[in-house]
Short mmCIF file of C-alpha atoms and ligand atoms in Angstrom, two decimals:
data_model
loop_
_atom_site.label_atom_id
_atom_site.label_comp_id
_atom_site.label_asym_id
_atom_site.label_seq_id
_atom_site.Cartn_x
_atom_site.Cartn_y
_atom_site.Cartn_z
CA MET G 1 0.00 0.00 0.00
CA GLU G 2 1.14 3.54 -0.75
CA ARG G 3 2.57 5.49 2.17
CA ILE G 4 0.18 8.02 3.65
CA MET G 5 1.99 11.29 3.93
CA THR G 6 1.20 14.19 6.23
CA ASN G 7 0.27 16.30 3.24
CA ARG G 8 -0.50 15.85 -0.45
CA LEU G 9 -0.39 19.21 -2.18
CA ASP G 10 -0.66 17.46 -5.56
CA ARG G 11 -4.28 16.48 -4.88
CA ALA G 12 -5.77 19.99 -4.76
CA PHE G 13 -3.43 21.14 -7.53
CA GLU G 14 -4.69 18.44 -9.87
CA ARG G 15 -8.30 19.23 -9.06
CA TYR G 16 -7.98 22.83 -10.28
CA GLN G 17 -4.96 22.34 -12.53
CA SER G 18 -6.27 24.08 -15.65
CA GLU G 19 -7.38 27.12 -13.63
CA PHE G 20 -3.99 27.39 -11.92
CA GLU G 21 -2.10 27.01 -15.19
CA GLU G 22 -4.24 29.60 -16.92
CA ALA G 23 -3.70 32.10 -14.08
CA ALA G 24 0.06 31.55 -14.02
CA LEU G 25 0.38 31.92 -17.80
CA ARG G 26 -1.71 35.08 -17.72
CA VAL G 27 0.85 36.64 -15.37
CA LEU G 28 3.87 35.34 -17.29
CA ARG G 29 2.52 36.71 -20.55
CA GLY G 30 1.70 40.07 -19.00
CA SER G 31 4.38 42.53 -18.03
CA ARG G 32 3.53 43.28 -14.39
CA TYR G 33 5.14 40.91 -11.92
CA ILE G 34 5.29 42.97 -8.72
CA LEU G 35 2.64 45.33 -7.29
CA GLY G 36 0.61 44.72 -10.44
CA PRO G 37 -3.07 44.14 -11.23
CA GLU G 38 -3.19 40.54 -9.97
CA LEU G 39 -2.07 41.64 -6.52
CA GLU G 40 -4.64 44.39 -6.49
CA SER G 41 -7.46 42.09 -7.47
CA PHE G 42 -6.44 39.41 -4.96
CA GLU G 43 -6.25 42.04 -2.20
CA LYS G 44 -9.76 43.21 -3.09
CA ALA G 45 -11.11 39.67 -3.21
CA PHE G 46 -9.49 38.61 0.07
CA ALA G 47 -10.68 41.76 1.87
CA ALA G 48 -14.22 41.15 0.56
CA TYR G 49 -14.11 37.44 1.44
CA ASN G 50 -13.27 38.31 5.04
CA GLY G 51 -15.45 41.39 5.28
CA ALA G 52 -12.46 43.65 5.96
CA SER G 53 -11.94 47.16 4.60
CA TYR G 54 -8.28 46.73 3.63
CA CYS G 55 -5.93 43.93 2.60
CA MET G 56 -2.21 44.24 1.93
CA GLY G 57 -0.35 41.31 0.37
CA VAL G 58 3.11 40.77 1.86
CA GLY G 59 5.99 38.33 1.44
CA ASN G 60 5.01 35.74 4.07
CA GLY G 61 3.19 35.22 7.34
CA LEU G 62 6.10 36.25 9.54
CA ASP G 63 6.34 39.57 7.70
CA ALA G 64 2.57 40.06 8.00
CA LEU G 65 2.90 39.72 11.80
CA THR G 66 6.08 41.82 11.96
CA LEU G 67 4.59 44.70 9.99
CA ALA G 68 1.41 44.50 12.07
CA CYS G 69 3.52 44.75 15.24
CA ARG G 70 5.38 47.76 13.86
CA ALA G 71 2.16 49.50 12.81
CA LEU G 72 0.73 48.99 16.31
CA GLY G 73 3.71 50.45 18.10
CA VAL G 74 5.52 47.32 19.25
CA GLY G 75 9.16 48.25 19.85
CA GLU G 76 12.01 48.46 22.31
CA GLY G 77 10.90 47.87 25.89
CA ARG G 78 7.38 46.85 24.87
CA GLU G 79 5.83 43.46 25.57
CA VAL G 80 3.34 41.40 23.58
CA ILE G 81 1.51 38.51 25.27
CA MET G 82 0.64 35.28 23.43
CA GLN G 83 -0.08 31.63 24.17
CA GLY G 84 3.07 29.54 24.71
CA ASN G 85 1.95 26.79 22.32
CA THR G 86 2.39 28.55 19.02
CA PHE G 87 4.65 28.38 16.01
CA ILE G 88 7.76 30.42 16.79
CA ALA G 89 6.99 32.92 14.01
CA SER G 90 4.27 34.51 16.21
CA ALA G 91 7.03 35.41 18.67
CA LEU G 92 9.74 36.18 16.11
CA ALA G 93 7.51 38.93 14.71
CA VAL G 94 7.47 40.70 18.08
CA SER G 95 11.26 40.37 18.34
CA ALA G 96 11.75 41.60 14.76
CA ALA G 97 9.73 44.71 15.65
CA GLY G 98 12.05 45.28 18.62
CA GLY G 99 9.67 44.09 21.34
CA THR G 100 9.63 41.16 23.74
CA PRO G 101 7.22 38.21 23.51
CA VAL G 102 5.63 37.07 26.78
CA PHE G 103 4.28 33.52 26.84
CA VAL G 104 1.31 32.32 28.87
CA GLU G 105 -0.59 29.05 29.18
CA PRO G 106 -3.28 28.20 26.60
CA ASP G 107 -6.74 26.82 27.31
CA ALA G 108 -7.95 23.23 26.83
CA TYR G 109 -8.57 23.88 23.11
CA TYR G 110 -4.93 24.95 22.47
CA LEU G 111 -6.19 28.53 22.23
CA PRO G 112 -5.44 31.77 24.08
CA ASP G 113 -6.81 31.94 27.63
CA PRO G 114 -8.03 35.49 28.43
CA GLU G 115 -7.49 35.02 32.19
CA ALA G 116 -3.91 33.84 31.77
CA ILE G 117 -3.25 36.78 29.46
CA GLU G 118 -4.77 39.32 31.84
CA ALA G 119 -2.63 38.02 34.70
CA ARG G 120 0.54 38.86 32.77
CA ILE G 121 -0.32 42.41 31.72
CA THR G 122 2.25 44.97 32.93
CA GLU G 123 2.86 48.64 32.18
CA LYS G 124 5.11 47.45 29.33
CA THR G 125 2.38 45.44 27.59
CA VAL G 126 1.18 47.00 24.32
CA ALA G 127 -0.54 44.15 22.52
CA VAL G 128 -1.85 40.60 22.54
CA ILE G 129 -1.39 38.12 19.70
CA ALA G 130 -4.22 35.57 19.53
CA VAL G 131 -3.29 32.51 17.47
CA HIS G 132 -6.22 30.54 16.03
CA LEU G 133 -4.10 27.44 16.37
CA TYR G 134 -4.79 24.38 14.20
CA GLY G 135 -7.70 26.24 12.57
CA GLN G 136 -10.05 26.74 15.53
CA THR G 137 -11.09 30.27 16.37
CA ALA G 138 -10.12 31.75 19.72
CA ARG G 139 -12.49 33.41 22.25
CA MET G 140 -12.35 36.71 20.38
CA ASP G 141 -15.27 38.34 22.21
CA GLU G 142 -13.53 37.95 25.54
CA LEU G 143 -10.13 38.83 24.13
CA SER G 144 -11.30 41.99 22.43
CA GLU G 145 -13.23 43.05 25.56
CA LEU G 146 -10.07 42.49 27.60
CA CYS G 147 -7.84 44.41 25.20
CA LYS G 148 -10.28 47.35 24.99
CA ARG G 149 -10.61 47.48 28.78
CA ARG G 150 -6.84 47.41 29.32
CA GLY G 151 -5.92 49.68 26.40
CA LEU G 152 -4.07 47.01 24.40
CA LYS G 153 -3.94 46.29 20.68
CA LEU G 154 -5.11 42.89 19.48
CA ILE G 155 -3.42 41.05 16.60
CA GLU G 156 -4.92 37.86 15.20
CA ASP G 157 -2.48 35.27 13.87
CA CYS G 158 -4.68 33.64 11.22
CA ALA G 159 -1.93 31.61 9.54
CA GLN G 160 -3.99 28.47 10.27
CA SER G 161 -7.54 29.83 10.21
CA HIS G 162 -8.38 31.04 6.69
CA GLY G 163 -12.14 31.11 6.34
CA ALA G 164 -12.89 30.27 10.00
CA ARG G 165 -15.61 32.25 11.73
CA CYS G 166 -15.91 33.61 15.25
CA GLY G 167 -19.67 33.91 15.55
CA SER G 168 -20.77 35.80 12.47
CA ARG G 169 -17.37 37.38 11.72
CA MET G 170 -14.31 35.98 10.03
CA SER G 171 -11.10 35.37 11.92
CA GLY G 172 -8.82 38.32 11.33
CA THR G 173 -11.56 40.96 11.43
CA ILE G 174 -12.23 41.16 15.17
CA GLY G 175 -8.89 42.36 16.50
CA ASP G 176 -7.11 45.48 15.22
CA ILE G 177 -5.18 43.57 12.55
CA GLY G 178 -5.42 40.04 11.11
CA CYS G 179 -2.30 38.36 9.73
CA PHE G 180 -2.26 35.49 7.24
CA SER G 181 0.34 33.16 5.78
CA PHE G 182 -0.09 31.56 2.38
CA TYR G 183 2.73 29.05 2.85
CA PRO G 184 1.87 26.15 0.52
CA THR G 185 0.52 23.81 3.23
CA LYS G 186 -1.83 26.40 4.77
CA ASN G 187 -5.56 26.13 4.10
CA LEU G 188 -5.20 28.93 1.54
CA GLY G 189 -1.80 28.05 0.16
CA ALA G 190 0.30 29.65 -2.56
CA PHE G 191 2.97 27.97 -4.70
CA GLY G 192 5.76 29.59 -2.73
CA ASP G 193 5.84 32.09 0.12
CA GLY G 194 3.10 34.65 0.63
CA GLY G 195 1.14 36.47 3.29
CA ALA G 196 -1.41 39.20 3.89
CA VAL G 197 -2.62 41.65 6.48
CA ILE G 198 -6.25 42.71 6.84
CA THR G 199 -7.70 45.57 8.87
CA ASP G 200 -10.56 48.05 9.01
CA ASN G 201 -8.23 50.83 10.19
CA GLU G 202 -7.16 53.15 7.39
CA GLU G 203 -4.10 54.41 9.22
CA TYR G 204 -2.75 50.89 9.93
CA ALA G 205 -3.45 49.90 6.32
CA ARG G 206 -1.55 52.84 4.96
CA ARG G 207 1.36 52.25 7.30
CA ILE G 208 1.67 48.57 6.35
CA ARG G 209 1.34 49.33 2.64
CA ARG G 210 4.23 51.74 3.04
CA LEU G 211 6.37 49.50 5.27
CA ARG G 212 6.20 46.59 2.82
CA ASN G 213 7.57 48.80 0.03
CA TYR G 214 10.77 50.33 1.49
CA GLY G 215 8.75 52.75 3.60
CA SER G 216 7.67 54.70 0.53
CA GLU G 217 4.28 55.75 -0.79
CA GLN G 218 5.79 57.59 -3.69
CA ARG G 219 8.77 56.06 -5.46
CA TYR G 220 12.13 57.22 -4.03
CA HIS G 221 10.42 59.25 -1.31
CA ASN G 222 11.08 57.15 1.80
CA LYS G 223 9.18 58.24 4.87
CA GLU G 224 10.54 55.55 7.18
CA LEU G 225 12.76 52.48 7.39
CA GLY G 226 10.63 49.98 5.52
CA VAL G 227 11.35 46.53 4.14
CA ASN G 228 10.84 44.74 0.85
CA SER G 229 7.98 42.33 1.52
CA ARG G 230 5.41 42.12 -1.25
CA LEU G 231 3.18 39.35 -2.50
CA ASP G 232 4.23 38.53 -6.09
CA ASP G 233 1.61 38.90 -8.79
CA ILE G 234 2.04 35.28 -9.86
CA GLN G 235 1.29 34.09 -6.31
CA ALA G 236 -1.63 36.53 -6.08
CA ALA G 237 -3.12 35.15 -9.31
CA LEU G 238 -2.76 31.56 -8.08
CA LEU G 239 -4.21 32.51 -4.69
CA SER G 240 -7.23 34.10 -6.39
CA VAL G 241 -7.96 30.72 -7.99
CA ARG G 242 -7.68 28.90 -4.67
CA LEU G 243 -9.67 31.57 -2.84
CA SER G 244 -12.56 31.03 -5.26
CA HIS G 245 -12.64 27.39 -4.05
CA LEU G 246 -11.78 27.98 -0.39
CA ASP G 247 -15.25 27.31 0.98
CA GLU G 248 -15.47 23.92 -0.74
CA LEU G 249 -11.92 23.10 0.36
CA THR G 250 -12.82 23.99 3.96
CA ALA G 251 -16.01 21.92 3.82
CA GLU G 252 -13.95 18.96 2.62
CA ARG G 253 -11.52 19.30 5.55
CA ARG G 254 -14.40 19.46 7.99
CA GLU G 255 -15.91 16.31 6.49
CA ALA G 256 -12.57 14.53 6.79
CA ALA G 257 -12.35 15.64 10.42
CA ALA G 258 -15.84 14.24 11.08
CA VAL G 259 -14.68 10.89 9.69
CA TYR G 260 -11.77 10.87 12.15
CA ASP G 261 -14.04 12.03 15.00
CA ALA G 262 -16.42 9.14 14.38
CA GLY G 263 -13.80 6.49 13.68
CA ILE G 264 -11.06 7.03 16.25
CA GLU G 265 -11.92 5.22 19.46
CA ASN G 266 -8.91 4.40 21.55
CA PRO G 267 -8.96 5.45 25.21
CA LYS G 268 -5.26 6.30 24.95
CA ILE G 269 -6.01 8.99 22.38
CA ILE G 270 -7.55 12.41 23.01
CA LYS G 271 -9.35 13.78 19.96
CA PRO G 272 -9.60 17.51 19.18
CA ALA G 273 -12.55 19.23 20.85
CA VAL G 274 -14.39 22.19 19.40
CA ARG G 275 -15.41 24.90 21.82
CA GLU G 276 -19.05 25.98 21.76
CA GLY G 277 -19.29 29.08 19.58
CA ALA G 278 -16.00 28.43 17.79
CA GLU G 279 -15.46 27.20 14.26
CA HIS G 280 -12.73 24.78 13.25
CA VAL G 281 -11.34 24.63 9.71
CA TYR G 282 -8.92 21.81 10.56
CA HIS G 283 -5.67 23.19 9.27
CA GLN G 284 -4.42 20.27 11.36
CA TYR G 285 -6.22 17.38 13.02
CA VAL G 286 -4.29 17.16 16.27
CA ILE G 287 -4.65 14.27 18.69
CA ARG G 288 -2.92 13.84 22.03
CA CYS G 289 -1.43 10.70 23.53
CA ALA G 290 0.70 10.13 26.64
CA GLN G 291 2.80 7.61 24.66
CA ARG G 292 3.04 9.99 21.71
CA ASP G 293 6.53 8.99 20.54
CA GLU G 294 5.64 5.26 20.58
CA LEU G 295 2.44 6.04 18.73
CA GLN G 296 4.29 8.04 16.09
CA ALA G 297 6.76 5.18 15.55
CA TYR G 298 3.91 2.63 15.47
CA LEU G 299 2.12 4.61 12.76
CA ALA G 300 5.34 5.08 10.77
CA GLU G 301 5.86 1.30 10.73
CA ARG G 302 2.38 1.00 9.28
CA GLY G 303 3.10 3.44 6.48
CA ILE G 304 1.55 6.51 8.07
CA ASP G 305 3.50 9.73 8.46
CA THR G 306 2.65 12.19 11.21
CA ILE G 307 4.10 15.48 12.41
CA ILE G 308 4.37 17.28 15.75
CA HIS G 309 3.09 20.87 15.95
CA TYR G 310 5.29 21.81 17.83
CA PRO G 311 7.88 19.73 19.70
CA ILE G 312 9.76 22.67 21.29
CA PRO G 313 7.63 25.57 22.53
CA PRO G 314 9.19 28.99 21.75
CA HIS G 315 9.92 29.76 25.44
CA LEU G 316 12.22 26.70 25.58
CA SER G 317 13.85 27.20 22.18
CA GLU G 318 17.51 28.17 22.00
CA ALA G 319 16.56 31.34 20.16
CA TYR G 320 14.74 32.59 23.26
CA ALA G 321 17.22 31.37 25.89
CA HIS G 322 17.95 35.03 26.67
CA LEU G 323 14.39 35.48 28.01
CA GLY G 324 15.32 33.16 30.88
CA TYR G 325 12.39 30.74 30.84
CA ARG G 326 13.02 27.31 32.41
CA LYS G 327 11.43 23.93 31.77
CA GLY G 328 8.41 23.76 34.07
CA ASP G 329 7.52 27.46 33.71
CA LEU G 330 4.58 26.64 31.41
CA PRO G 331 3.54 23.08 32.33
CA VAL G 332 0.41 22.94 30.14
CA THR G 333 2.24 24.28 27.09
CA GLU G 334 5.06 21.81 27.71
CA GLU G 335 2.69 18.90 28.17
CA TYR G 336 1.07 19.73 24.83
CA ALA G 337 4.51 19.81 23.19
CA ASP G 338 5.20 16.33 24.59
CA THR G 339 1.87 14.75 23.65
CA VAL G 340 0.39 16.35 20.50
CA LEU G 341 0.46 14.60 17.14
CA SER G 342 -0.95 15.80 13.82
CA ILE G 343 -2.32 12.98 11.70
CA PRO G 344 -2.73 13.17 7.89
CA MET G 345 -5.20 15.94 6.99
CA TYR G 346 -5.28 17.52 3.56
CA ASN G 347 -7.61 18.30 0.72
CA GLY G 348 -8.15 15.20 -1.36
CA ILE G 349 -7.51 12.69 1.44
CA THR G 350 -9.45 9.55 0.55
CA ARG G 351 -11.79 7.53 2.71
CA ALA G 352 -9.45 4.53 2.29
CA GLU G 353 -6.49 6.53 3.55
CA GLN G 354 -8.49 7.73 6.53
CA GLU G 355 -9.68 4.19 7.31
CA GLN G 356 -6.07 3.02 7.32
CA VAL G 357 -5.10 5.79 9.74
CA ILE G 358 -8.13 5.10 11.96
CA GLY G 359 -7.42 1.35 11.97
CA ALA G 360 -3.81 1.87 13.06
CA LEU G 361 -4.79 4.38 15.74
CA ASN G 362 -7.42 2.06 17.18
CA GLU G 363 -5.06 -0.93 17.18
CA PHE G 364 -2.37 0.98 19.07
C1 PLP H 1 2.85 29.34 9.22
C2 PLP H 1 2.69 30.18 10.43
C3 PLP H 1 3.29 31.45 10.55
C4 PLP H 1 4.33 31.96 9.60
O1 PLP H 1 3.98 32.01 8.27
P1 PLP H 1 5.13 31.98 7.15
O2 PLP H 1 4.41 32.35 5.92
O3 PLP H 1 5.67 30.59 7.11
O4 PLP H 1 6.17 32.99 7.54
C5 PLP H 1 2.98 32.22 11.65
N1 PLP H 1 2.15 31.77 12.61
C6 PLP H 1 1.58 30.56 12.55
C7 PLP H 1 0.64 30.15 13.64
C8 PLP H 1 1.84 29.72 11.47
O5 PLP H 1 1.27 28.51 11.43
#
């Protein structure tokens, strides 16, 4: 039997192949490759899809977060609070903007815990980053109430939550700024690096548009120290194709998740729970198991690849040794790092592949 990999990007490509090829050729045959019409039309479409006033395409998700931090005043001596169990890019963005990330424990859904965040607010805190981890939306009502009450900015890290709703609104539109990655494996993936920022605030939009283009609004007139971080037109054209199918792609992931939910029944395995009022778009289907490493090896022997998101939480990574965290400082975060396992979840996964995964999990 063919090995079941953690991801199969070829499946969704093949499904829309002629549309992707047409879009790519249209850009190649045109003469505008950067800051051209394809970027503009993708930005319009993505803003409209989310119900946001502005969208700025940038080079990748880390840059989206970094520019958002800069636009919101994160800098030297300023702190930004986030859940400890996130991809390190959420924290690197704060550092790149000159600030300091502060890590707190997540809730039982792997999501930001408003109480834990509030307990760590100091006079240095300027913002909170809420990560909709694995594709489930965070408690945005509580988080935005908290941030308003304490005078903090709220950034949403939506790198895993394209198309996920919090109540009636899309993730990315509830905080001050929403940041997206279009890394190829994300739910809305490009064919290379890409990212975007959405906001309803005209001033933030203008600032980010300027920062991504050397700090200039008018060519060779540089108002501030910007960067070069733009979404290429070819990626924008390809993303427009995928965006037009995003709702069906999301529905397919949710159906695949329901198959796992119904099929996996092993008392050693904790399945993902969805909080009442949240929506889950299953960027990852993450289980937890006390014997995680044995389980991963067991599955590998049976031809099933899995991945750990994430084995080393940022507060324990070498890169953040200077912050002085010790093992044991964030026991829940660390327990998640030791027990989580992402099983195969991608568009185009077949029922037979899922049955094989379920069978192996239940036999373990
Ligand atoms: C992927 C990801 C990022 C970074 O996006 P890149 O485009 O790879 O830079 C940031 N935060 C989270 C939660 C992610 O999953």
